[in-house]
mmCIF file of C-alpha atoms in Angstrom:
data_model
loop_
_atom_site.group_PDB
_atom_site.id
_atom_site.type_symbol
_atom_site.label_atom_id
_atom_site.label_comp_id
_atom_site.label_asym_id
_atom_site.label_seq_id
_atom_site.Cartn_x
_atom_site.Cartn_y
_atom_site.Cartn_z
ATOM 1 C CA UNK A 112 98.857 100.144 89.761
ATOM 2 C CA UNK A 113 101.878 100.919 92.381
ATOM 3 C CA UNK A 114 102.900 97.622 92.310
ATOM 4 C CA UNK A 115 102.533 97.011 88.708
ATOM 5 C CA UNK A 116 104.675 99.641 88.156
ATOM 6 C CA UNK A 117 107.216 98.698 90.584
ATOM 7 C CA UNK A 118 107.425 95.164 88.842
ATOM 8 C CA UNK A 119 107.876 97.110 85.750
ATOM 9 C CA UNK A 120 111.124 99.174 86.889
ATOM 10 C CA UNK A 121 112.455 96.253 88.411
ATOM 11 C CA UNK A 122 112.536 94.409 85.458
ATOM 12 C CA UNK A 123 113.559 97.189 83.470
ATOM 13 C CA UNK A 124 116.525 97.666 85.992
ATOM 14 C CA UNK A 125 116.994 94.052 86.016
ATOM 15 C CA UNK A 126 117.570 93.998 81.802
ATOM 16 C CA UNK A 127 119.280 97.577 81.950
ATOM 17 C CA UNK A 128 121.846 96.903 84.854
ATOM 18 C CA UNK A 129 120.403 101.069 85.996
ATOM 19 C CA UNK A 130 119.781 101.203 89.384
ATOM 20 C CA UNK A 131 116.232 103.038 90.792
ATOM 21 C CA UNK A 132 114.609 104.079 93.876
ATOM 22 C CA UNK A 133 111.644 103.726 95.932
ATOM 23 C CA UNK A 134 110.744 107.569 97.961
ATOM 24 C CA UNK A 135 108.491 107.065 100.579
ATOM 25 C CA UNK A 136 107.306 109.964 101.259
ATOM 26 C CA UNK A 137 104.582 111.253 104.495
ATOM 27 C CA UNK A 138 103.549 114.679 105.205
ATOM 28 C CA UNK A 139 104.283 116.086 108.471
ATOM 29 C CA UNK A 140 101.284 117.580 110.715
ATOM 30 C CA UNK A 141 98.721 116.397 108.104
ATOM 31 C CA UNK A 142 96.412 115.493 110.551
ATOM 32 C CA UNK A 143 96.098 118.522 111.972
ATOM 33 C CA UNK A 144 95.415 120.707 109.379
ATOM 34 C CA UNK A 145 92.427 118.214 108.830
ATOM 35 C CA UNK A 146 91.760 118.433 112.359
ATOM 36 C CA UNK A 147 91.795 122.199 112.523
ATOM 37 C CA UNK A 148 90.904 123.213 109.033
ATOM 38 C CA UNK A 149 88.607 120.169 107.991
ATOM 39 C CA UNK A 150 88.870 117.268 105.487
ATOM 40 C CA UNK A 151 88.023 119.414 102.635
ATOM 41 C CA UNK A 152 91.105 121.428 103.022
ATOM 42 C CA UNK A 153 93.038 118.297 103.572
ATOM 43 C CA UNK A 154 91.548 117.267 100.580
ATOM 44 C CA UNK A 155 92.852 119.897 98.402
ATOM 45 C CA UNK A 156 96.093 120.095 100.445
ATOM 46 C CA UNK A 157 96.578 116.926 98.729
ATOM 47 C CA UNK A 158 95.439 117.422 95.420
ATOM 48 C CA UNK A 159 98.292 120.063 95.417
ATOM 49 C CA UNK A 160 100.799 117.965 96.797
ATOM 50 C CA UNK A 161 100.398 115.485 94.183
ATOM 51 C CA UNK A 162 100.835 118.582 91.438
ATOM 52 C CA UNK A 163 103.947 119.657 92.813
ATOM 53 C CA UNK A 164 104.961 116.202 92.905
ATOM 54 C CA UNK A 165 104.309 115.461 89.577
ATOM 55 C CA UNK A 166 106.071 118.998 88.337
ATOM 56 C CA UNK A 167 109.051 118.080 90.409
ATOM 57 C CA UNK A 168 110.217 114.674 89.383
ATOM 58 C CA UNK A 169 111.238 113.629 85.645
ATOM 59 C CA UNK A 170 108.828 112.492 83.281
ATOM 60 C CA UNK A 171 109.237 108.981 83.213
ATOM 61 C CA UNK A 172 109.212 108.875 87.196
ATOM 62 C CA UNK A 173 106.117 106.990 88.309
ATOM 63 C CA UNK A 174 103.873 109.270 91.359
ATOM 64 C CA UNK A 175 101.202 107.264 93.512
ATOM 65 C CA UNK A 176 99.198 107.969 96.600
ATOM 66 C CA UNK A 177 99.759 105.384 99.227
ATOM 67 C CA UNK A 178 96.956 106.039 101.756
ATOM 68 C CA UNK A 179 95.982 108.631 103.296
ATOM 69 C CA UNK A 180 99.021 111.180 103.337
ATOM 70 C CA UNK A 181 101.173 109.168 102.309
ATOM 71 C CA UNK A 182 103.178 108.972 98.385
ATOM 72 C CA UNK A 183 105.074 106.840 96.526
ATOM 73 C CA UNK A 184 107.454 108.150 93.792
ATOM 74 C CA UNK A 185 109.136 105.525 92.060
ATOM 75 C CA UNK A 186 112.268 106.424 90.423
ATOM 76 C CA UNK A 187 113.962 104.826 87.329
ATOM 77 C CA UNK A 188 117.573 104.664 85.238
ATOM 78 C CA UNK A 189 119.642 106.180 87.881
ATOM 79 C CA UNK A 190 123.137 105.568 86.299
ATOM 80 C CA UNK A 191 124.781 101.936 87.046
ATOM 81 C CA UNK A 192 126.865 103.086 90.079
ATOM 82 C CA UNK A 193 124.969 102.600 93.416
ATOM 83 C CA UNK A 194 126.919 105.437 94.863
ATOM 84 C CA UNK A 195 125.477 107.959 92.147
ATOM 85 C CA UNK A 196 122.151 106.225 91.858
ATOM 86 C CA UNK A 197 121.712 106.707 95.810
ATOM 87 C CA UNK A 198 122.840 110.256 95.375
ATOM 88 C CA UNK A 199 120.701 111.015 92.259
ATOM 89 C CA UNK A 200 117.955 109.980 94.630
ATOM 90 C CA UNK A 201 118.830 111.807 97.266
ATOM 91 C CA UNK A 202 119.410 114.882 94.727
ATOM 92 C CA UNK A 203 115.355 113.911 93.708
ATOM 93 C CA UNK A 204 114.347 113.962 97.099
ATOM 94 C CA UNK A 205 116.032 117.116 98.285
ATOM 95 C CA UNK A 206 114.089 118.921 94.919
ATOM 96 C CA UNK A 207 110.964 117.165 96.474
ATOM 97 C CA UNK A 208 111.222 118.584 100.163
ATOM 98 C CA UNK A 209 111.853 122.002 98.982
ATOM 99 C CA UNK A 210 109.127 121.912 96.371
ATOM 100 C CA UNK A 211 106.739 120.247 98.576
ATOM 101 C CA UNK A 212 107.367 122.955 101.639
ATOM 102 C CA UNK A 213 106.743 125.708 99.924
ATOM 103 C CA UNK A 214 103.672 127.319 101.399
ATOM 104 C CA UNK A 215 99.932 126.488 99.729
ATOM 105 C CA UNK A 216 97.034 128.587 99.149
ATOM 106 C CA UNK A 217 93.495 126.698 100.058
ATOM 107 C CA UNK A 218 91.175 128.397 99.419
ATOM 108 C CA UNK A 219 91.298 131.160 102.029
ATOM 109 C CA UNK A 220 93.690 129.284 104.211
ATOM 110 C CA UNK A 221 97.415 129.275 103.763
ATOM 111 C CA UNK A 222 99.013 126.180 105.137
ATOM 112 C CA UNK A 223 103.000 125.254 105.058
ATOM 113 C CA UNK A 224 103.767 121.441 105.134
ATOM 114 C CA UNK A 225 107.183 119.648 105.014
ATOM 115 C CA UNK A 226 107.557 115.868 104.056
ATOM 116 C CA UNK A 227 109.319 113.214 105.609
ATOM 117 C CA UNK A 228 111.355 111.123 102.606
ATOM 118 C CA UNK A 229 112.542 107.513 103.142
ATOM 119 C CA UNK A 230 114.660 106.168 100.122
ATOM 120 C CA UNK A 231 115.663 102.520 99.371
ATOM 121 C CA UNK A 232 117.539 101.793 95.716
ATOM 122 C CA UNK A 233 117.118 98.881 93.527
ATOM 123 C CA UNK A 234 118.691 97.624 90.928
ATOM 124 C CA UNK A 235 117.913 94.144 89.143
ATOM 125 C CA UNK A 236 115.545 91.780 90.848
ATOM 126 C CA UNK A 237 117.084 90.900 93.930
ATOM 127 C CA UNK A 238 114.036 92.489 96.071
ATOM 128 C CA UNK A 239 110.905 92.730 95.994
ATOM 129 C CA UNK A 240 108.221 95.096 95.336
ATOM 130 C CA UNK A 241 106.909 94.728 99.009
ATOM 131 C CA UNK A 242 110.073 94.759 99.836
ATOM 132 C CA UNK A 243 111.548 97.899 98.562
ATOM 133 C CA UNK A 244 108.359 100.139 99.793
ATOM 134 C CA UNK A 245 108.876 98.391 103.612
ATOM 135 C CA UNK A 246 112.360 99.979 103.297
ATOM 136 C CA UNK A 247 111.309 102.873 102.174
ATOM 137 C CA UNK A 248 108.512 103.186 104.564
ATOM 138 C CA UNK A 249 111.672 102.310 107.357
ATOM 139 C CA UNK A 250 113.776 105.085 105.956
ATOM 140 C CA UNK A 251 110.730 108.030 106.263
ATOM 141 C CA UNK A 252 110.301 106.906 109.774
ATOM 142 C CA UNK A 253 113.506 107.031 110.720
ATOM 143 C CA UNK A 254 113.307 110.811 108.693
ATOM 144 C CA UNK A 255 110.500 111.317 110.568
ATOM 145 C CA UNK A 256 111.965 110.097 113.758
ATOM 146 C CA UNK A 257 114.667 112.506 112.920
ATOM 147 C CA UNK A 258 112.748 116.098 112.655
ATOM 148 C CA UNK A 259 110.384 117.847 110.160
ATOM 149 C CA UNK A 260 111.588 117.525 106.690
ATOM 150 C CA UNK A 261 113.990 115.135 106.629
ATOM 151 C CA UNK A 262 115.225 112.369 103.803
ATOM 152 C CA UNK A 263 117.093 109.024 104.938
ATOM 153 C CA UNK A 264 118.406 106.183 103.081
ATOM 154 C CA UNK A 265 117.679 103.201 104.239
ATOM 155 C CA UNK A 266 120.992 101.098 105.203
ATOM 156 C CA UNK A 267 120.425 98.322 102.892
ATOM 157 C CA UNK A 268 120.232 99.814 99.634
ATOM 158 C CA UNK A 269 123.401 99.016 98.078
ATOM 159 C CA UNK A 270 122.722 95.546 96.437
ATOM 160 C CA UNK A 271 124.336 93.678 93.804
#
């Protein structure tokens, strides 16, 4: 379904000249609250991570679970300058961190989180799918690479 949806906004952006964005986004420490505090709080960790998610971003915006701890939010008709689209996203993203570090109550057990958010913009058809998720998935490793919490663009996501 992702990737469906990903061929969808491309197209969309493709007929609309309105630039988008990939967020690739991976929670930091996840593995050891399932570690510590077992799979079923991991579980419902993210259950709640996908709510916040799906509160936080605009109603068109399309939310997906990856793998394990790891989302997708695919953004859509961010303006038709790449400056402001990337910084639209980045806007997105920085209302995604903060929403997504705010502490959670499982069960008995309160647990804090922060994401790491890789970005990579689109706009018309000139990548694909697979594409724009690898640079995505380069940018939150780089965020990653960077400290807890952090959101970075990945360098090649200013296309015609």
């Amino acid at each position: 379904m992702l990737y469906d949806r990903l061929h969808q906004a491309i197209a969309s952006s493709a007929r609309s000249r309105q630039h988008g964005a990939v967020l690739f986004i991976d929670l930091d420490k996840f593995k050891a609250l399932n570690d510590s505090a077992g799979h079923e709080a991991g579980d419902a960790l993210l259950k709640a991570i996908a709510r916040r998610l799906t509160e936080t971003v605009r109603q068109d915006d399309t939310v997906a679970r990856l793998s394990g701890d790891e989302f997708v939010v695919i953004l859509e008709n961010l303006g038709n300058a790449a400056d402001a689209a990337t910084k639209m996203a980045y806007t997105i993203a920085n209302k995604l961190r903060e929403a997504l570090s705010a502490p959670y109550t499982l069960g008995e057990l309160t647990h804090q989180t922060t994401p790491s958010i890789g970005i990579a913009t689109f706009c018309g058809s000139a990548r694909e799918p697979n594409q724009l998720i690898r640079d995505a998935d380069t940018a939150m490793y780089r965020a990653k690479s960077s400290g807890q919490g952090c959101i970075c663009v990945h360098a090649d996501t200013h296309e015609a």
